[in-house]
Short mmCIF file of C-alpha atoms and ligand atoms in Angstrom, two decimals:
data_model
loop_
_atom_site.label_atom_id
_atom_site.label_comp_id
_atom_site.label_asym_id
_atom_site.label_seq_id
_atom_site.Cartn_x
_atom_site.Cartn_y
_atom_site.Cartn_z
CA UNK A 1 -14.48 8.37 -5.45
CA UNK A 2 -12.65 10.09 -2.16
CA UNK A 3 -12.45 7.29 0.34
CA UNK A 4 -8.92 5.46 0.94
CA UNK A 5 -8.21 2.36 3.04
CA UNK A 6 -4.89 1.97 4.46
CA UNK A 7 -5.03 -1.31 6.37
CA UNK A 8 -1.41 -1.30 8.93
CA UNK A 9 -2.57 -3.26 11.63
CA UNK A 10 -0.09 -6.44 10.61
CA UNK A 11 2.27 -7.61 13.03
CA UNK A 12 4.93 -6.98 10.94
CA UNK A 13 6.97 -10.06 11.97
CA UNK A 14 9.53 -10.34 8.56
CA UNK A 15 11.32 -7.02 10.26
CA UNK A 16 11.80 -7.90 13.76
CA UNK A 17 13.35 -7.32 15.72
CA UNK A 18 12.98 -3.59 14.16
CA UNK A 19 9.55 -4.04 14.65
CA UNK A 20 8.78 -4.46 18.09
CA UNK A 21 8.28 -1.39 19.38
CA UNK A 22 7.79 0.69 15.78
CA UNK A 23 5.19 -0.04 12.89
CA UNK A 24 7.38 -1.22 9.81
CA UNK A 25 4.98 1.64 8.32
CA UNK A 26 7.23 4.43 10.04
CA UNK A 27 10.41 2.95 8.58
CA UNK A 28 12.58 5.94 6.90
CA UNK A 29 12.68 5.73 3.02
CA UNK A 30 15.78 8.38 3.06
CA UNK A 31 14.12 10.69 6.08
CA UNK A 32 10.08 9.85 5.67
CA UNK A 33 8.52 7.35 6.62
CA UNK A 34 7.22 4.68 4.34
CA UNK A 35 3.63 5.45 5.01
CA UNK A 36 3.98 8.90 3.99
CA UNK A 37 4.53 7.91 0.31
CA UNK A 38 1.23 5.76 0.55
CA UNK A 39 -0.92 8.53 1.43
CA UNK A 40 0.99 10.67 -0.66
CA UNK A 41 0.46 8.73 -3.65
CA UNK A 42 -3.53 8.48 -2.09
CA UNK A 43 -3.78 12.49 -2.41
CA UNK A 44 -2.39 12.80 -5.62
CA UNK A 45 -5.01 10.25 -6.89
CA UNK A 46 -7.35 12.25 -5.37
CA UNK A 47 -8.51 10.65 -2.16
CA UNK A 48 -8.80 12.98 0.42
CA UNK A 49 -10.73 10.56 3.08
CA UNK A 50 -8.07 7.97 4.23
CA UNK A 51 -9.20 5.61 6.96
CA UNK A 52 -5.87 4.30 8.44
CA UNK A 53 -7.06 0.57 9.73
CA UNK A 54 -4.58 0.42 13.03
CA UNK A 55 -4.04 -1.96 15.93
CA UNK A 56 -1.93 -2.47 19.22
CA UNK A 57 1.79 0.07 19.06
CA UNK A 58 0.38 1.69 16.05
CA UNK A 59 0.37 5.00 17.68
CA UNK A 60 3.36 6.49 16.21
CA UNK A 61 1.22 6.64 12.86
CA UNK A 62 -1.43 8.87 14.22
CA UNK A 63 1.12 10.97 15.75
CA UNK A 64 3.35 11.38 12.31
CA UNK A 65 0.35 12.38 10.71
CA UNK A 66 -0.52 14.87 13.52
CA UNK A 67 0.35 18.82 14.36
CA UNK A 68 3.19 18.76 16.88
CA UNK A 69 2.62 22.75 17.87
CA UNK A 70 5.86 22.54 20.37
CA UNK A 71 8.54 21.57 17.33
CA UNK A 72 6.90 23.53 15.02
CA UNK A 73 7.18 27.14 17.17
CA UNK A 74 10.75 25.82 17.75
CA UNK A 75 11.84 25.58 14.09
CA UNK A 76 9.95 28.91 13.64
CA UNK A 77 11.79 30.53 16.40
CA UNK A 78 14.76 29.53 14.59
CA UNK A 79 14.03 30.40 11.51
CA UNK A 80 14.25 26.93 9.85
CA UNK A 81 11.53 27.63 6.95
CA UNK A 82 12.44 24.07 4.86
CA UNK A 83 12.11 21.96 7.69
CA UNK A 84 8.68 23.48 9.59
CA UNK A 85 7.29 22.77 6.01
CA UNK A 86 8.53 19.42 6.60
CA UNK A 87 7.25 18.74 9.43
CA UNK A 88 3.84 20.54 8.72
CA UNK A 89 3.49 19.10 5.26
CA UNK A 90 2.59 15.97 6.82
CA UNK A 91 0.10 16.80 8.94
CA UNK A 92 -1.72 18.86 5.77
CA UNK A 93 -1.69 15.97 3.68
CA UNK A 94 -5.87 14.81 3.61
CA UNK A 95 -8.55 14.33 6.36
CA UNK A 96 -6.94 10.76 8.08
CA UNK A 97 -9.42 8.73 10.34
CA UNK A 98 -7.83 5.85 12.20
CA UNK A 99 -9.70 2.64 13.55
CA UNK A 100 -8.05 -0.36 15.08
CA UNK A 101 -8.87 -3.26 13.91
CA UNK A 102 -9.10 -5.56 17.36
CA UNK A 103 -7.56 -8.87 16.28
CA UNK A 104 -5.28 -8.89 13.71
CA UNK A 105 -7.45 -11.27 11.99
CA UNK A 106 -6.23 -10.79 7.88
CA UNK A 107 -5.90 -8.29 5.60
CA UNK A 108 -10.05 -9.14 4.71
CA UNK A 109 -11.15 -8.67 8.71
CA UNK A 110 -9.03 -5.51 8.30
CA UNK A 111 -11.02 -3.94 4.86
CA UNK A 112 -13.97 -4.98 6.50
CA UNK A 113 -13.48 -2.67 9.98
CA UNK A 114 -13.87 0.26 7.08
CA UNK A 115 -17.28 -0.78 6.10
CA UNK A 116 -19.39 1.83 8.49
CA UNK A 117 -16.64 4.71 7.14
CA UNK A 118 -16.63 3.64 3.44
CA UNK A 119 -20.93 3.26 3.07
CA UNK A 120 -22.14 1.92 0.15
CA UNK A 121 -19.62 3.45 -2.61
CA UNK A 122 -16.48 2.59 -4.31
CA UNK A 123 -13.55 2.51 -2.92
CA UNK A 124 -9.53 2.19 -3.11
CA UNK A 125 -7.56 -0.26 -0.64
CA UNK A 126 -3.70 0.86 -0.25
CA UNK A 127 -1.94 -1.54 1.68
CA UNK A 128 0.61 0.62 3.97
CA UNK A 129 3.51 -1.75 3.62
CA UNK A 130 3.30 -1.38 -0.55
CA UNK A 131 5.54 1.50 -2.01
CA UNK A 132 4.77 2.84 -5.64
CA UNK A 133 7.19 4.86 -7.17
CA UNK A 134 5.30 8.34 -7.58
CA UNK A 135 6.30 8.42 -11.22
CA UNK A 136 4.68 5.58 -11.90
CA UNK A 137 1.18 5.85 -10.88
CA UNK A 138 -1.68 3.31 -11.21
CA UNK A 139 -4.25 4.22 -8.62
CA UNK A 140 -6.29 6.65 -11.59
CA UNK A 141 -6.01 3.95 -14.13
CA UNK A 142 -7.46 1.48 -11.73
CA UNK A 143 -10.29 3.98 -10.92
CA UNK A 144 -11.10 4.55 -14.13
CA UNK A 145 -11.51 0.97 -14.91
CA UNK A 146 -14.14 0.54 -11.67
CA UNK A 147 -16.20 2.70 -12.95
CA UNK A 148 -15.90 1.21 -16.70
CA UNK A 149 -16.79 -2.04 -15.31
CA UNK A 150 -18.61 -1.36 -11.88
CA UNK A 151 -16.65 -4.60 -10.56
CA UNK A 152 -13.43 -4.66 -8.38
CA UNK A 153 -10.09 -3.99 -9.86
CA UNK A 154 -6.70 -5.36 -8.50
CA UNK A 155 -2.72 -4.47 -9.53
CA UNK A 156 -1.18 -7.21 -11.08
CA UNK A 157 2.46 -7.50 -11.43
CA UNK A 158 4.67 -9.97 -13.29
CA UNK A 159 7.08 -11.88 -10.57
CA UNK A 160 9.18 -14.29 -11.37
CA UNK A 161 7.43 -17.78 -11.55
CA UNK A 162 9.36 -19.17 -8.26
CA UNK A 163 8.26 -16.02 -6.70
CA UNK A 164 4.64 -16.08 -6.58
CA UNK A 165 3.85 -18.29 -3.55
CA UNK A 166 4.59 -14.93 -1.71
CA UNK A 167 1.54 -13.25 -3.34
CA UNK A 168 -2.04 -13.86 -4.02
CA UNK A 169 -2.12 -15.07 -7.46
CA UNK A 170 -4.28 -14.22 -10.74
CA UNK A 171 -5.95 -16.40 -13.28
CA UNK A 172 -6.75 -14.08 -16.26
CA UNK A 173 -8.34 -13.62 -19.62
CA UNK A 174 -7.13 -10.57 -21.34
CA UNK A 175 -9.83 -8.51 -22.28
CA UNK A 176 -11.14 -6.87 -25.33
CA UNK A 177 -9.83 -3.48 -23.70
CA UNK A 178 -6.00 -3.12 -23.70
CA UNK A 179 -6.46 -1.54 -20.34
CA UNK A 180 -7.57 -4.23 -18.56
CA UNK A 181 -7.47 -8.01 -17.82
CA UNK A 182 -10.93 -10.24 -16.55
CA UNK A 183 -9.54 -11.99 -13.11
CA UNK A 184 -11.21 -15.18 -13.42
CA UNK A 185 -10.23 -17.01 -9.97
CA UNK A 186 -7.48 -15.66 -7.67
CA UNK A 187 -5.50 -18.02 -5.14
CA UNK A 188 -3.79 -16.75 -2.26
CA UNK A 189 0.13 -17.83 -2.03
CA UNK A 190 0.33 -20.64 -4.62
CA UNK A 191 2.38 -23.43 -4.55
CA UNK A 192 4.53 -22.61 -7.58
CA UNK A 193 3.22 -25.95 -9.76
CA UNK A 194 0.01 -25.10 -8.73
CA UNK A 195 0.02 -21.28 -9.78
CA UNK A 196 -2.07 -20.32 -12.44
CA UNK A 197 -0.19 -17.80 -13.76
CA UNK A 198 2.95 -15.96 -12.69
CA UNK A 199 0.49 -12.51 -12.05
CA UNK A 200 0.81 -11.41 -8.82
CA UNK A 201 -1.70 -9.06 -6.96
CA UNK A 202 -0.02 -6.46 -5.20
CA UNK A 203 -1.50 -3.87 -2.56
CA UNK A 204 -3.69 -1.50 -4.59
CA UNK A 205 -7.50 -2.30 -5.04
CA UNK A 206 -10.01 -0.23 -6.05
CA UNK A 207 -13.24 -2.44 -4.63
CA UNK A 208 -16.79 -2.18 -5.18
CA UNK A 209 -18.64 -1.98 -1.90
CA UNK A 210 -19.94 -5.55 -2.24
CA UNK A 211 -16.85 -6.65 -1.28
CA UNK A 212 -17.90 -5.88 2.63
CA UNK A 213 -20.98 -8.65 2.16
CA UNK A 214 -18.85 -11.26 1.00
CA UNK A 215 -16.44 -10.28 3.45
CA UNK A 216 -18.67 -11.05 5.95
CA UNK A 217 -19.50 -14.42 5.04
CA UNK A 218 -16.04 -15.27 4.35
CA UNK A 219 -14.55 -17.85 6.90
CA UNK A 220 -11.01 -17.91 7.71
CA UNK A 221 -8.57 -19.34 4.87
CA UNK A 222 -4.96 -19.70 4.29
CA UNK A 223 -2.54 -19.65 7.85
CA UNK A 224 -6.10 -18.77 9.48
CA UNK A 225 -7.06 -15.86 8.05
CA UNK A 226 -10.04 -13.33 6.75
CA UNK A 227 -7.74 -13.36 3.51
CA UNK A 228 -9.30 -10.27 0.86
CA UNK A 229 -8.13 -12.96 -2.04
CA UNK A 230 -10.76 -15.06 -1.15
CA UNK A 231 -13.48 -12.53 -0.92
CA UNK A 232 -12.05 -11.13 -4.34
CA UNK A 233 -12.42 -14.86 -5.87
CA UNK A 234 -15.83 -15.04 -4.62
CA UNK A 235 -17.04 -11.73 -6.64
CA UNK A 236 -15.33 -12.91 -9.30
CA UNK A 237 -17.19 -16.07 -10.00
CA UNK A 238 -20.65 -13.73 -8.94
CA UNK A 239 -23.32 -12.44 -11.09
CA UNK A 240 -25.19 -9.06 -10.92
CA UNK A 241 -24.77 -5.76 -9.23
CA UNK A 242 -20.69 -5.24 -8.24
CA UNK A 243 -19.55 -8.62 -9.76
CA UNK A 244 -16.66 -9.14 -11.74
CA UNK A 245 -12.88 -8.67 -11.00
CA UNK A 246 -10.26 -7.03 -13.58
CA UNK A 247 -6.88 -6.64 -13.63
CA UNK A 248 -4.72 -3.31 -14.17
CA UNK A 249 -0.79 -4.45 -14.99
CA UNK A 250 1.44 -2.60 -13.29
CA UNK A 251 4.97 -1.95 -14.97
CA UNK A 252 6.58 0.23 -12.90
CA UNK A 253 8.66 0.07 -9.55
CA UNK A 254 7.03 -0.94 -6.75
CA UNK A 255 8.81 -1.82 -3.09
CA UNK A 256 7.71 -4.11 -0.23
CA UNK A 257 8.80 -2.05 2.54
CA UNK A 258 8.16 -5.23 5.30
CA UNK A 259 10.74 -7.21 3.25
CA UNK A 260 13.81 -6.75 4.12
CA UNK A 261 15.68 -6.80 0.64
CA UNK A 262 12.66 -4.83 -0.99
CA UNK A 263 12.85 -2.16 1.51
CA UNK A 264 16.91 -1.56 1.14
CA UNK A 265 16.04 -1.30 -2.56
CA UNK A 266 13.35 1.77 -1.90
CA UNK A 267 15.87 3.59 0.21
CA UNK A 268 18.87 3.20 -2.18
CA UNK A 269 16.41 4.20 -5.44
CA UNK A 270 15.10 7.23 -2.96
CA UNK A 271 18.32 8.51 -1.80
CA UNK A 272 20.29 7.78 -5.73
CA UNK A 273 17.46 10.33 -7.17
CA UNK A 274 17.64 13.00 -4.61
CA UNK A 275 19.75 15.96 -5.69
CA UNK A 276 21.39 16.30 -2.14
CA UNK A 277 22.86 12.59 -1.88
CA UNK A 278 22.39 10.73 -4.94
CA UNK A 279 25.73 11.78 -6.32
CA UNK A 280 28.03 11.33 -3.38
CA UNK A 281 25.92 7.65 -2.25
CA UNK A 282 26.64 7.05 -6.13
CA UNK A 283 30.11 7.73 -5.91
CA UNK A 284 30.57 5.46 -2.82
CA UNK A 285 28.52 3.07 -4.01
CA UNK A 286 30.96 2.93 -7.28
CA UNK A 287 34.04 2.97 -4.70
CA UNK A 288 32.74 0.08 -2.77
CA UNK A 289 32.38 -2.09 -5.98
CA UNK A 290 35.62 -1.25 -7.42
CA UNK A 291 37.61 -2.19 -3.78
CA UNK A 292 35.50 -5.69 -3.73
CA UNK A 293 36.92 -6.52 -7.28
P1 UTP B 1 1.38 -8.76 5.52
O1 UTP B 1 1.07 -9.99 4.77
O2 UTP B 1 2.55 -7.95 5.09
O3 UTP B 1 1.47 -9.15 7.04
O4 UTP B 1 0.07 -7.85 5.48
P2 UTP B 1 2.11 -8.33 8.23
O5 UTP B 1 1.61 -8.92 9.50
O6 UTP B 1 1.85 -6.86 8.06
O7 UTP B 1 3.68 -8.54 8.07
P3 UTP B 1 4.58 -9.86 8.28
O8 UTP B 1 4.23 -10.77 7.13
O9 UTP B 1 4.25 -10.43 9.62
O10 UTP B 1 5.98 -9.35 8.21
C1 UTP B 1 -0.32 -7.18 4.31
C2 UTP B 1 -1.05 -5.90 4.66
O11 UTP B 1 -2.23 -6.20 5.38
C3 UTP B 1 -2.26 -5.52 6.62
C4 UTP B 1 -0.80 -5.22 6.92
O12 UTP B 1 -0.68 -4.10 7.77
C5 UTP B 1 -0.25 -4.97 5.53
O13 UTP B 1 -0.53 -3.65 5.09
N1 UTP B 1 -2.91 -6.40 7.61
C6 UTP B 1 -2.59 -7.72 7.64
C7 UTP B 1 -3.82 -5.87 8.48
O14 UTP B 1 -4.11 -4.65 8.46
N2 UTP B 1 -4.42 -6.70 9.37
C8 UTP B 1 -4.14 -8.03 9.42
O15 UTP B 1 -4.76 -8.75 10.25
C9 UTP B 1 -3.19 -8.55 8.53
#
């Protein structure tokens, strides 16, 4: 498997004003931008084919992710060795391919705009606004449980019941592997009494190509969208070839860099781990609680 979805075309409306004129994706975590840890985390899973699924003032992406020959002969000139890396590290990273996705139409119009790219193989969905912390990786476990099961295979977290309306939600039955759970039905943003469990799916699939049929036969759904949750619930009630949905559960830290809150939280557990200002944001950090006692 070497193919990679990154759907960013969302409007990104939880971050205005912010994001008006710049993708939430090219918010700094510390001094990257968000969407450098997703395809980060892409390449060191071992896709090297990432198909970036953009729309309308999405440009800055393809530029981050481009050479800029100009800056780099300037930090050359001068010498600067740590920051040409820098700069050229992300333009090294894998082969990207961008296509816009026309009408923001859901997160399921958007997967399905990959469906001439992708072909007729597996593939992994990483949804650019999602932040996994690199030590905790679940992209491999997920691929190896596609190609255990042939199905589709989605990240479940464990939210707080009240929380879940935010998410697409899973109904499961664990399975007789401790690896995985069988997804029996999937709703998209529950009611909480209505939930039917307090599993949430966050922004990692790894999809069997099937998904792009159903896809297209999916009509709109929830707020009027091509929502992937429905497509999802569809396979999972299917039979034969590229049926079935299972459930990898995710324990480790994982951001939502278009939430406000969630995205404070990546920068401060970023910047508290980095050798050159963990200790002195730690120590002000420490100051600022002991003057608000
Ligand atoms: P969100 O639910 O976060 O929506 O999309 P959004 O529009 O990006 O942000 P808000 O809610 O208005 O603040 C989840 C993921 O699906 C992508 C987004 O880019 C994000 O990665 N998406 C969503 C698309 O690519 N196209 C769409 O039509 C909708």
């Amino acid at each position: 498997m070497r193919k990679a979805v990154i759907p960013v075309a969302g409007l990104g409306t939880r971050f205005l004003p912010a994001t008006k004129a710049t993708p939430k994706e090219m918010l700094p975590v510390v001094d990257k931008p968000a969407i450098q840890y997703v395809v980060e985390e892409a390449v060191r899973a071992g896709f090297h084919d990432l198909l970036m699924i953009t729309g309308r003032n999405k440009r800055p992406l393809e530029d981050h992710f481009d050479r800029v020959p100009f800056l780099e002969e300037t930090l050359e000139a001068k010498g600067d060795h740590e920051k040409l890396a820098a700069v050229r590290q992300a333009s090294s990273l894998a082969d990207i391919h961008f296509v816009r996705q026309g009408d923001p139409k859901g997160l399921g119009h958007a997967v399905l705009r990959a469906r001439s790219h992708v072909g007729n193989e597996p593939f992994a969905v990483l949804l650019g606004d999602d932040l996994i912390h690199e030590q905790d990786e679940i992209l491999q476990a997920m691929v190896r449980v596609q190609e255990e099961t042939g199905g589709s295979v989605v990240a479940l977290l464990e939210v707080n019941p009240a929380e879940v309306s935010a998410y697409g939600c899973a109904d499961i039955v664990p399975s007789t592997d401790e690896d995985y759970v069988t997804v029996h039905g999937l709703v998209e943003k529950p009611d909480v009494a209505d939930a039917p469990s307090n599993l949430a799916v966050i922004g990692r699939y790894v999809l069997h190509p099937r998904v792009f049929d159903v896809l297209e036969e999916t009509p709109a759904g929830r707020g009027g969208e091509i929502q992937l949750t429905d497509a999802l619930q569809t396979l999972a009630t299917a039979e034969g070839e590229g049926s079935g949905v299972y459930g990898v559960i995710f324990r480790g830290r994982r951001f939502d860099t278009g939430d406000k809150l969630s995205y404070l939280k990546a920068v401060f557990t970023m910047a508290l781990e980095r050798e050159d200002l963990g200790p002195a944001l730690k120590q002000w950090l420490d100051s600022q609680k002991t003057s608000v006692v």
